[in-house]
PDB file of C-alpha atoms in Angstrom:
ATOM      1  CA  UNK A   1      17.861 -18.481 -14.468  1.00  0.00           C
ATOM      2  CA  UNK A   2      16.641 -15.275 -12.840  1.00  0.00           C
ATOM      3  CA  UNK A   3      13.428 -13.691 -14.055  1.00  0.00           C
ATOM      4  CA  UNK A   4      10.470 -11.623 -12.916  1.00  0.00           C
ATOM      5  CA  UNK A   5       7.006 -10.448 -13.827  1.00  0.00           C
ATOM      6  CA  UNK A   6       5.180  -7.349 -12.654  1.00  0.00           C
ATOM      7  CA  UNK A   7       1.573  -6.251 -13.019  1.00  0.00           C
ATOM      8  CA  UNK A   8      -0.285  -2.997 -12.584  1.00  0.00           C
ATOM      9  CA  UNK A   9      -3.956  -3.846 -12.626  1.00  0.00           C
ATOM     10  CA  UNK A  10      -6.207  -3.593 -15.691  1.00  0.00           C
ATOM     11  CA  UNK A  11      -6.488  -1.265 -18.675  1.00  0.00           C
ATOM     12  CA  UNK A  12      -9.822  -0.435 -20.280  1.00  0.00           C
ATOM     13  CA  UNK A  13      -9.858   0.856 -23.853  1.00  0.00           C
ATOM     14  CA  UNK A  14     -13.307   2.368 -23.203  1.00  0.00           C
ATOM     15  CA  UNK A  15     -12.374   4.655 -20.301  1.00  0.00           C
ATOM     16  CA  UNK A  16      -8.610   5.159 -20.612  1.00  0.00           C
ATOM     17  CA  UNK A  17      -6.772   6.948 -23.393  1.00  0.00           C
ATOM     18  CA  UNK A  18      -4.202   5.623 -25.819  1.00  0.00           C
ATOM     19  CA  UNK A  19      -1.679   7.983 -24.230  1.00  0.00           C
ATOM     20  CA  UNK A  20      -2.338   6.384 -20.832  1.00  0.00           C
ATOM     21  CA  UNK A  21      -1.809   2.952 -22.357  1.00  0.00           C
ATOM     22  CA  UNK A  22       1.559   3.983 -23.816  1.00  0.00           C
ATOM     23  CA  UNK A  23       2.547   5.589 -20.512  1.00  0.00           C
ATOM     24  CA  UNK A  24       1.742   2.386 -18.618  1.00  0.00           C
ATOM     25  CA  UNK A  25       3.647   0.248 -21.106  1.00  0.00           C
ATOM     26  CA  UNK A  26       6.706   2.476 -20.810  1.00  0.00           C
ATOM     27  CA  UNK A  27       6.494   2.616 -17.020  1.00  0.00           C
ATOM     28  CA  UNK A  28       6.247  -1.170 -16.727  1.00  0.00           C
ATOM     29  CA  UNK A  29       9.210  -1.706 -19.045  1.00  0.00           C
ATOM     30  CA  UNK A  30      11.334   0.720 -17.051  1.00  0.00           C
ATOM     31  CA  UNK A  31      10.368  -0.781 -13.698  1.00  0.00           C
ATOM     32  CA  UNK A  32      10.925  -4.321 -14.989  1.00  0.00           C
ATOM     33  CA  UNK A  33      14.422  -3.408 -16.186  1.00  0.00           C
ATOM     34  CA  UNK A  34      15.355  -1.668 -12.933  1.00  0.00           C
ATOM     35  CA  UNK A  35      13.992  -4.550 -10.896  1.00  0.00           C
ATOM     36  CA  UNK A  36      15.884  -7.149 -12.920  1.00  0.00           C
ATOM     37  CA  UNK A  37      19.132  -5.244 -12.395  1.00  0.00           C
ATOM     38  CA  UNK A  38      18.344  -5.249  -8.674  1.00  0.00           C
ATOM     39  CA  UNK A  39      17.587  -8.987  -8.804  1.00  0.00           C
ATOM     40  CA  UNK A  40      21.099  -9.742 -10.066  1.00  0.00           C
ATOM     41  CA  UNK A  41      22.564  -8.959  -6.650  1.00  0.00           C
ATOM     42  CA  UNK A  42      19.621  -9.444  -4.330  1.00  0.00           C
ATOM     43  CA  UNK A  43      17.148 -12.117  -3.257  1.00  0.00           C
ATOM     44  CA  UNK A  44      13.729 -12.769  -4.729  1.00  0.00           C
ATOM     45  CA  UNK A  45      12.112 -11.401  -1.558  1.00  0.00           C
ATOM     46  CA  UNK A  46      14.113  -8.178  -1.656  1.00  0.00           C
ATOM     47  CA  UNK A  47      13.419  -7.792  -5.373  1.00  0.00           C
ATOM     48  CA  UNK A  48       9.643  -8.135  -5.252  1.00  0.00           C
ATOM     49  CA  UNK A  49       9.556  -5.488  -2.507  1.00  0.00           C
ATOM     50  CA  UNK A  50      11.811  -3.227  -4.578  1.00  0.00           C
ATOM     51  CA  UNK A  51       9.641  -3.642  -7.691  1.00  0.00           C
ATOM     52  CA  UNK A  52       6.354  -3.103  -5.871  1.00  0.00           C
ATOM     53  CA  UNK A  53       7.710  -0.009  -4.113  1.00  0.00           C
ATOM     54  CA  UNK A  54       8.496   1.478  -7.540  1.00  0.00           C
ATOM     55  CA  UNK A  55       4.960   0.673  -8.668  1.00  0.00           C
ATOM     56  CA  UNK A  56       3.586   2.237  -5.467  1.00  0.00           C
ATOM     57  CA  UNK A  57       5.458   5.448  -6.333  1.00  0.00           C
ATOM     58  CA  UNK A  58       4.013   5.652  -9.858  1.00  0.00           C
ATOM     59  CA  UNK A  59       0.737   7.605  -9.987  1.00  0.00           C
ATOM     60  CA  UNK A  60      -0.369   5.601 -13.030  1.00  0.00           C
ATOM     61  CA  UNK A  61      -1.093   2.626 -10.800  1.00  0.00           C
ATOM     62  CA  UNK A  62      -3.535   2.020  -7.981  1.00  0.00           C
ATOM     63  CA  UNK A  63      -1.221   1.342  -5.038  1.00  0.00           C
ATOM     64  CA  UNK A  64       0.699   3.654  -2.738  1.00  0.00           C
ATOM     65  CA  UNK A  65       0.612   7.120  -4.334  1.00  0.00           C
ATOM     66  CA  UNK A  66      -2.484   7.257  -6.506  1.00  0.00           C
ATOM     67  CA  UNK A  67      -4.519   4.777  -4.462  1.00  0.00           C
ATOM     68  CA  UNK A  68      -8.295   4.782  -4.774  1.00  0.00           C
ATOM     69  CA  UNK A  69     -10.497   6.531  -2.200  1.00  0.00           C
ATOM     70  CA  UNK A  70     -13.070   4.583  -0.183  1.00  0.00           C
ATOM     71  CA  UNK A  71     -16.704   5.675   0.197  1.00  0.00           C
ATOM     72  CA  UNK A  72     -15.991   7.710   3.333  1.00  0.00           C
ATOM     73  CA  UNK A  73     -13.339   9.778   1.561  1.00  0.00           C
ATOM     74  CA  UNK A  74     -10.286   8.027   3.021  1.00  0.00           C
ATOM     75  CA  UNK A  75      -7.527   5.979   1.413  1.00  0.00           C
ATOM     76  CA  UNK A  76      -6.832   2.611   3.002  1.00  0.00           C
ATOM     77  CA  UNK A  77      -4.180   0.380   1.456  1.00  0.00           C
ATOM     78  CA  UNK A  78      -3.236  -3.264   1.732  1.00  0.00           C
ATOM     79  CA  UNK A  79      -0.070  -5.138   0.774  1.00  0.00           C
ATOM     80  CA  UNK A  80       1.554  -8.487   1.398  1.00  0.00           C
ATOM     81  CA  UNK A  81       4.772 -10.378   0.877  1.00  0.00           C
ATOM     82  CA  UNK A  82       5.499 -14.107   0.751  1.00  0.00           C
ATOM     83  CA  UNK A  83       8.884 -15.808   0.707  1.00  0.00           C
ATOM     84  CA  UNK A  84       8.700 -19.143  -1.074  1.00  0.00           C
ATOM     85  CA  UNK A  85      11.792 -20.527   0.617  1.00  0.00           C
ATOM     86  CA  UNK A  86      10.837 -19.761   4.237  1.00  0.00           C
ATOM     87  CA  UNK A  87       7.076 -20.058   3.629  1.00  0.00           C
ATOM     88  CA  UNK A  88       6.548 -16.873   5.631  1.00  0.00           C
ATOM     89  CA  UNK A  89       3.712 -14.493   4.755  1.00  0.00           C
ATOM     90  CA  UNK A  90       3.408 -10.920   6.056  1.00  0.00           C
ATOM     91  CA  UNK A  91       1.076  -8.063   5.305  1.00  0.00           C
ATOM     92  CA  UNK A  92      -0.791  -4.906   6.211  1.00  0.00           C
ATOM     93  CA  UNK A  93      -4.524  -4.428   5.761  1.00  0.00           C
ATOM     94  CA  UNK A  94      -6.235  -1.026   5.409  1.00  0.00           C
ATOM     95  CA  UNK A  95      -3.185   0.965   6.451  1.00  0.00           C
ATOM     96  CA  UNK A  96      -3.372   4.740   6.039  1.00  0.00           C
ATOM     97  CA  UNK A  97      -0.846   7.487   5.322  1.00  0.00           C
ATOM     98  CA  UNK A  98       2.304   5.548   4.506  1.00  0.00           C
ATOM     99  CA  UNK A  99       4.213   5.864   1.257  1.00  0.00           C
ATOM    100  CA  UNK A 100       5.125   2.201   0.811  1.00  0.00           C
ATOM    101  CA  UNK A 101       2.746  -0.331   2.376  1.00  0.00           C
ATOM    102  CA  UNK A 102       4.861  -3.151   0.908  1.00  0.00           C
ATOM    103  CA  UNK A 103       7.875  -2.002   2.928  1.00  0.00           C
ATOM    104  CA  UNK A 104       5.836  -2.170   6.132  1.00  0.00           C
ATOM    105  CA  UNK A 105       4.909  -5.734   5.159  1.00  0.00           C
ATOM    106  CA  UNK A 106       8.606  -6.485   4.668  1.00  0.00           C
ATOM    107  CA  UNK A 107       9.519  -5.218   8.149  1.00  0.00           C
ATOM    108  CA  UNK A 108       6.768  -7.420   9.604  1.00  0.00           C
ATOM    109  CA  UNK A 109       8.591 -10.513   8.306  1.00  0.00           C
ATOM    110  CA  UNK A 110      10.734 -10.448  11.440  1.00  0.00           C
ATOM    111  CA  UNK A 111       7.745 -10.511  13.799  1.00  0.00           C
ATOM    112  CA  UNK A 112       5.762 -13.420  15.201  1.00  0.00           C
ATOM    113  CA  UNK A 113       2.591 -11.439  14.418  1.00  0.00           C
ATOM    114  CA  UNK A 114       3.066 -10.810  10.727  1.00  0.00           C
ATOM    115  CA  UNK A 115      -0.281  -9.435   9.494  1.00  0.00           C
ATOM    116  CA  UNK A 116      -1.562  -6.170  10.979  1.00  0.00           C
ATOM    117  CA  UNK A 117      -4.587  -4.067  10.131  1.00  0.00           C
ATOM    118  CA  UNK A 118      -5.885  -0.528  10.446  1.00  0.00           C
ATOM    119  CA  UNK A 119      -4.648   1.567  13.353  1.00  0.00           C
ATOM    120  CA  UNK A 120      -2.386  -1.212  14.574  1.00  0.00           C
ATOM    121  CA  UNK A 121      -0.618  -1.357  11.233  1.00  0.00           C
ATOM    122  CA  UNK A 122      -0.188   2.420  11.162  1.00  0.00           C
ATOM    123  CA  UNK A 123       1.105   2.475  14.757  1.00  0.00           C
ATOM    124  CA  UNK A 124       3.622  -0.258  13.930  1.00  0.00           C
ATOM    125  CA  UNK A 125       4.767   1.635  10.833  1.00  0.00           C
ATOM    126  CA  UNK A 126       5.276   4.836  12.824  1.00  0.00           C
ATOM    127  CA  UNK A 127       7.228   2.989  15.525  1.00  0.00           C
ATOM    128  CA  UNK A 128       9.486   1.592  12.808  1.00  0.00           C
ATOM    129  CA  UNK A 129      10.352   4.931  11.256  1.00  0.00           C
ATOM    130  CA  UNK A 130       7.740   5.282   8.495  1.00  0.00           C
ATOM    131  CA  UNK A 131       6.754   8.942   8.240  1.00  0.00           C
ATOM    132  CA  UNK A 132       3.228  10.220   7.629  1.00  0.00           C
ATOM    133  CA  UNK A 133       2.676  10.453   3.879  1.00  0.00           C
ATOM    134  CA  UNK A 134      -0.453  11.341   1.916  1.00  0.00           C
ATOM    135  CA  UNK A 135      -0.924   9.037  -1.070  1.00  0.00           C
ATOM    136  CA  UNK A 136      -3.849  11.021  -2.470  1.00  0.00           C
ATOM    137  CA  UNK A 137      -3.498  12.669  -5.874  1.00  0.00           C
ATOM    138  CA  UNK A 138      -5.916  15.210  -7.440  1.00  0.00           C
ATOM    139  CA  UNK A 139      -7.071  12.732 -10.086  1.00  0.00           C
ATOM    140  CA  UNK A 140      -8.271  10.258  -7.444  1.00  0.00           C
ATOM    141  CA  UNK A 141     -10.171  13.007  -5.604  1.00  0.00           C
ATOM    142  CA  UNK A 142     -11.822  14.004  -8.885  1.00  0.00           C
ATOM    143  CA  UNK A 143     -12.823  10.383  -9.534  1.00  0.00           C
ATOM    144  CA  UNK A 144     -14.196  10.138  -5.997  1.00  0.00           C
ATOM    145  CA  UNK A 145     -16.308  13.256  -6.457  1.00  0.00           C
ATOM    146  CA  UNK A 146     -17.681  11.810  -9.716  1.00  0.00           C
ATOM    147  CA  UNK A 147     -18.660   8.597  -7.943  1.00  0.00           C
ATOM    148  CA  UNK A 148     -20.459  10.639  -5.286  1.00  0.00           C
ATOM    149  CA  UNK A 149     -22.619  12.010  -8.120  1.00  0.00           C
ATOM    150  CA  UNK A 150     -23.727   9.054  -9.773  1.00  0.00           C
ATOM    151  CA  UNK A 151     -14.596   1.740 -11.015  1.00  0.00           C
ATOM    152  CA  UNK A 152     -11.391   1.059 -12.032  1.00  0.00           C
ATOM    153  CA  UNK A 153      -9.967  -2.178 -10.836  1.00  0.00           C
ATOM    154  CA  UNK A 154      -6.290  -2.436 -10.116  1.00  0.00           C
ATOM    155  CA  UNK A 155      -3.501  -3.640  -7.935  1.00  0.00           C
ATOM    156  CA  UNK A 156       0.253  -3.951  -8.428  1.00  0.00           C
ATOM    157  CA  UNK A 157       2.487  -6.927  -7.859  1.00  0.00           C
ATOM    158  CA  UNK A 158       5.688  -8.759  -8.633  1.00  0.00           C
ATOM    159  CA  UNK A 159       6.853 -12.371  -8.677  1.00  0.00           C
ATOM    160  CA  UNK A 160      10.515 -13.259  -8.981  1.00  0.00           C
ATOM    161  CA  UNK A 161      12.932 -16.179  -9.206  1.00  0.00           C
ATOM    162  CA  UNK A 162      16.452 -15.352  -8.052  1.00  0.00           C
ATOM    163  CA  UNK A 163      19.820 -16.826  -9.043  1.00  0.00           C
ATOM    164  CA  UNK A 164      19.711 -19.219  -6.098  1.00  0.00           C
ATOM    165  CA  UNK A 165      16.372 -20.656  -7.211  1.00  0.00           C
ATOM    166  CA  UNK A 166      14.284 -18.941  -4.539  1.00  0.00           C
ATOM    167  CA  UNK A 167      10.828 -17.553  -5.287  1.00  0.00           C
ATOM    168  CA  UNK A 168       8.833 -14.683  -3.809  1.00  0.00           C
ATOM    169  CA  UNK A 169       5.633 -12.728  -4.455  1.00  0.00           C
ATOM    170  CA  UNK A 170       4.527  -9.249  -3.390  1.00  0.00           C
ATOM    171  CA  UNK A 171       1.231  -7.461  -3.996  1.00  0.00           C
ATOM    172  CA  UNK A 172      -0.056  -3.981  -3.087  1.00  0.00           C
ATOM    173  CA  UNK A 173      -3.374  -2.237  -3.672  1.00  0.00           C
ATOM    174  CA  UNK A 174      -5.249   0.970  -3.103  1.00  0.00           C
ATOM    175  CA  UNK A 175      -8.588  -0.838  -3.346  1.00  0.00           C
ATOM    176  CA  UNK A 176     -11.312  -0.761  -5.972  1.00  0.00           C
ATOM    177  CA  UNK A 177     -12.533   2.737  -5.190  1.00  0.00           C
ATOM    178  CA  UNK A 178     -15.658   3.929  -3.364  1.00  0.00           C
ATOM    179  CA  UNK A 179     -15.950   0.636  -1.501  1.00  0.00           C
ATOM    180  CA  UNK A 180     -17.491   0.378   1.959  1.00  0.00           C
ATOM    181  CA  UNK A 181     -15.144   1.890   4.532  1.00  0.00           C
ATOM    182  CA  UNK A 182     -12.821  -0.787   5.842  1.00  0.00           C
ATOM    183  CA  UNK A 183     -13.446  -3.270   3.024  1.00  0.00           C
ATOM    184  CA  UNK A 184     -10.630  -5.821   2.751  1.00  0.00           C
ATOM    185  CA  UNK A 185      -9.219  -6.887  -0.609  1.00  0.00           C
ATOM    186  CA  UNK A 186      -7.460 -10.083  -1.625  1.00  0.00           C
ATOM    187  CA  UNK A 187      -4.033  -8.448  -1.762  1.00  0.00           C
ATOM    188  CA  UNK A 188      -3.062  -9.165   1.833  1.00  0.00           C
ATOM    189  CA  UNK A 189      -4.375 -12.738   1.715  1.00  0.00           C
ATOM    190  CA  UNK A 190      -3.023 -15.995   0.281  1.00  0.00           C
ATOM    191  CA  UNK A 191      -5.815 -15.847  -2.318  1.00  0.00           C
ATOM    192  CA  UNK A 192      -4.133 -12.860  -3.939  1.00  0.00           C
ATOM    193  CA  UNK A 193      -0.474 -13.366  -3.069  1.00  0.00           C
ATOM    194  CA  UNK A 194       1.173 -16.760  -2.544  1.00  0.00           C
ATOM    195  CA  UNK A 195       4.523 -18.471  -3.014  1.00  0.00           C
ATOM    196  CA  UNK A 196       6.407 -21.603  -2.056  1.00  0.00           C
ATOM    197  CA  UNK A 197       9.513 -23.354  -3.353  1.00  0.00           C
ATOM    198  CA  UNK A 198       7.654 -24.451  -6.509  1.00  0.00           C
ATOM    199  CA  UNK A 199       5.777 -21.358  -7.698  1.00  0.00           C
ATOM    200  CA  UNK A 200       4.941 -17.712  -6.918  1.00  0.00           C
ATOM    201  CA  UNK A 201       1.723 -15.918  -7.925  1.00  0.00           C
ATOM    202  CA  UNK A 202       0.346 -12.368  -7.575  1.00  0.00           C
ATOM    203  CA  UNK A 203      -3.220 -11.387  -8.523  1.00  0.00           C
ATOM    204  CA  UNK A 204      -5.185  -8.299  -9.504  1.00  0.00           C
ATOM    205  CA  UNK A 205      -8.865  -7.649 -10.143  1.00  0.00           C
ATOM    206  CA  UNK A 206     -11.959  -7.851  -7.938  1.00  0.00           C
ATOM    207  CA  UNK A 207     -10.791  -9.023  -4.537  1.00  0.00           C
ATOM    208  CA  UNK A 208     -14.049 -10.719  -3.643  1.00  0.00           C
ATOM    209  CA  UNK A 209     -13.818 -12.899  -6.778  1.00  0.00           C
ATOM    210  CA  UNK A 210     -10.170 -13.731  -6.169  1.00  0.00           C
ATOM    211  CA  UNK A 211     -10.860 -14.709  -2.550  1.00  0.00           C
ATOM    212  CA  UNK A 212     -13.891 -16.800  -3.534  1.00  0.00           C
ATOM    213  CA  UNK A 213     -11.721 -18.670  -6.025  1.00  0.00           C
ATOM    214  CA  UNK A 214      -8.596 -18.814  -3.782  1.00  0.00           C
ATOM    215  CA  UNK A 215      -6.780 -17.995  -7.016  1.00  0.00           C
ATOM    216  CA  UNK A 216      -3.104 -17.603  -6.065  1.00  0.00           C
ATOM    217  CA  UNK A 217      -3.102 -20.435  -3.525  1.00  0.00           C
ATOM    218  CA  UNK A 218      -4.832 -22.795  -5.964  1.00  0.00           C
ATOM    219  CA  UNK A 219      -2.350 -22.135  -8.760  1.00  0.00           C
ATOM    220  CA  UNK A 220       0.674 -22.602  -6.505  1.00  0.00           C
ATOM    221  CA  UNK A 221      -0.772 -25.769  -4.936  1.00  0.00           C
ATOM    222  CA  UNK A 222      -1.457 -27.279  -8.355  1.00  0.00           C
ATOM    223  CA  UNK A 223       2.078 -26.579  -9.542  1.00  0.00           C
ATOM    224  CA  UNK A 224       3.374 -28.113  -6.303  1.00  0.00           C
ATOM    225  CA  UNK A 225       1.281 -31.211  -6.998  1.00  0.00           C
ATOM    226  CA  UNK A 226       2.831 -31.655 -10.437  1.00  0.00           C
ATOM    227  CA  UNK A 227       0.814 -29.571 -12.892  1.00  0.00           C
ATOM    228  CA  UNK A 228       2.633 -27.323 -15.331  1.00  0.00           C
ATOM    229  CA  UNK A 229       2.232 -23.646 -14.532  1.00  0.00           C
ATOM    230  CA  UNK A 230       0.208 -23.207 -17.727  1.00  0.00           C
ATOM    231  CA  UNK A 231      -2.221 -25.985 -16.833  1.00  0.00           C
ATOM    232  CA  UNK A 232      -2.478 -24.778 -13.240  1.00  0.00           C
ATOM    233  CA  UNK A 233      -3.435 -21.293 -14.434  1.00  0.00           C
ATOM    234  CA  UNK A 234      -5.921 -22.588 -16.987  1.00  0.00           C
ATOM    235  CA  UNK A 235      -7.626 -24.944 -14.517  1.00  0.00           C
ATOM    236  CA  UNK A 236      -7.915 -22.236 -11.866  1.00  0.00           C
ATOM    237  CA  UNK A 237      -9.232 -19.642 -14.308  1.00  0.00           C
ATOM    238  CA  UNK A 238     -11.793 -22.123 -15.656  1.00  0.00           C
ATOM    239  CA  UNK A 239     -13.125 -22.344 -12.086  1.00  0.00           C
ATOM    240  CA  UNK A 240     -13.069 -18.553 -11.813  1.00  0.00           C
ATOM    241  CA  UNK A 241     -15.206 -18.388 -14.955  1.00  0.00           C
ATOM    242  CA  UNK A 242     -17.905 -20.404 -13.206  1.00  0.00           C
ATOM    243  CA  UNK A 243     -18.548 -17.403 -10.935  1.00  0.00           C
ATOM    244  CA  UNK A 244     -17.881 -14.888 -13.737  1.00  0.00           C
ATOM    245  CA  UNK A 245     -14.873 -13.720 -11.736  1.00  0.00           C
ATOM    246  CA  UNK A 246     -12.868 -10.657 -12.700  1.00  0.00           C
ATOM    247  CA  UNK A 247      -9.161 -11.324 -12.161  1.00  0.00           C
ATOM    248  CA  UNK A 248      -5.701 -11.473 -13.630  1.00  0.00           C
ATOM    249  CA  UNK A 249      -2.580 -13.164 -12.320  1.00  0.00           C
ATOM    250  CA  UNK A 250       1.140 -13.463 -12.967  1.00  0.00           C
ATOM    251  CA  UNK A 251       3.282 -16.423 -11.945  1.00  0.00           C
ATOM    252  CA  UNK A 252       6.703 -18.019 -12.197  1.00  0.00           C
ATOM    253  CA  UNK A 253       7.756 -21.548 -11.289  1.00  0.00           C
ATOM    254  CA  UNK A 254      11.033 -22.898  -9.892  1.00  0.00           C
ATOM    255  CA  UNK A 255      12.300 -23.634 -13.418  1.00  0.00           C
ATOM    256  CA  UNK A 256      11.819 -20.055 -14.595  1.00  0.00           C
ATOM    257  CA  UNK A 257       8.652 -20.726 -16.585  1.00  0.00           C
ATOM    258  CA  UNK A 258       6.576 -17.546 -16.522  1.00  0.00           C
ATOM    259  CA  UNK A 259       2.844 -17.331 -17.177  1.00  0.00           C
ATOM    260  CA  UNK A 260       0.013 -14.822 -16.969  1.00  0.00           C
ATOM    261  CA  UNK A 261      -3.719 -14.982 -17.531  1.00  0.00           C
ATOM    262  CA  UNK A 262      -6.766 -12.774 -17.194  1.00  0.00           C
ATOM    263  CA  UNK A 263     -10.492 -13.420 -17.134  1.00  0.00           C
ATOM    264  CA  UNK A 264     -11.284 -10.119 -18.851  1.00  0.00           C
ATOM    265  CA  UNK A 265      -8.914  -8.073 -20.986  1.00  0.00           C
ATOM    266  CA  UNK A 266      -6.660  -6.510 -20.386  1.00  0.00           C
ATOM    267  CA  UNK A 267      -4.247  -6.961 -17.522  1.00  0.00           C
ATOM    268  CA  UNK A 268      -1.330  -4.556 -17.450  1.00  0.00           C
ATOM    269  CA  UNK A 269       1.884  -6.562 -17.058  1.00  0.00           C
ATOM    270  CA  UNK A 270       5.515  -6.953 -18.077  1.00  0.00           C
ATOM    271  CA  UNK A 271       8.000  -9.819 -17.813  1.00  0.00           C
ATOM    272  CA  UNK A 272      11.783  -9.808 -18.176  1.00  0.00           C
ATOM    273  CA  UNK A 273      14.499 -12.452 -17.958  1.00  0.00           C
ATOM    274  CA  UNK A 274      17.482 -10.302 -18.881  1.00  0.00           C
ATOM    275  CA  UNK A 275      17.005 -10.914 -22.588  1.00  0.00           C
ATOM    276  CA  UNK A 276      13.344 -10.943 -23.517  1.00  0.00           C
ATOM    277  CA  UNK A 277      10.945  -8.194 -22.449  1.00  0.00           C
ATOM    278  CA  UNK A 278       7.211  -8.874 -22.845  1.00  0.00           C
ATOM    279  CA  UNK A 279       4.677  -6.085 -22.214  1.00  0.00           C
ATOM    280  CA  UNK A 280       0.895  -6.081 -22.493  1.00  0.00           C
ATOM    281  CA  UNK A 281      -0.431  -4.818 -25.822  1.00  0.00           C
TER     282      UNK A 281
END
């Protein structure tokens, strides 16, 4: 049974409007449907890249176009991909001026050196045909200017199970906003994005908390060791609570069981299996 989940960070009732909430719900439903159609004829790895690239193109979410701006006024993005069947992980860290960081991560799958950062990542992207592209939007610049006077926490991701039983996870982020220049999130690490032949997990939230808790890797390892996906999530999030961690995660196991959890409401997500669509409320 093929299925997938996507996430788009967090939604705060206190600082985001009802109209924004409806827009995010509609966007997630549309992207989930398009991605499931793609999944019918493509692998889990190809599908999670496809889904995350759509999320990177949507200005509602903090990845690709619409990414947050760091404290020095620049946008630096991170993204990673993991194929559960091959157990290969690839990613880019703090890459600048590319439209789809997740697609650069995908190209890196063929390399021996599969995680690149900063200027090296940008140079590799250019050499592989990725054109210069500004991902800044006026709203992010306005938010940045406000922060200079005195965050929003979000990332996007997808996990998928394909018709052949293969799993994959992809995650992309524009950071938490106004962070120290060069700060590295969880999104291009196995703490935030992990998959094997048993389970695939993608995280969102505060990267430092997710890394401290090794969230994605813990959940996948526990499912591999025999826990149900529900129990693996609950155990891992109980440990996250011990450090008051701010995170959300989506996951799917090899049997098509999907699960999501958050430490603070509310994570923006959608799941679809061809019949049932579930969207955050």
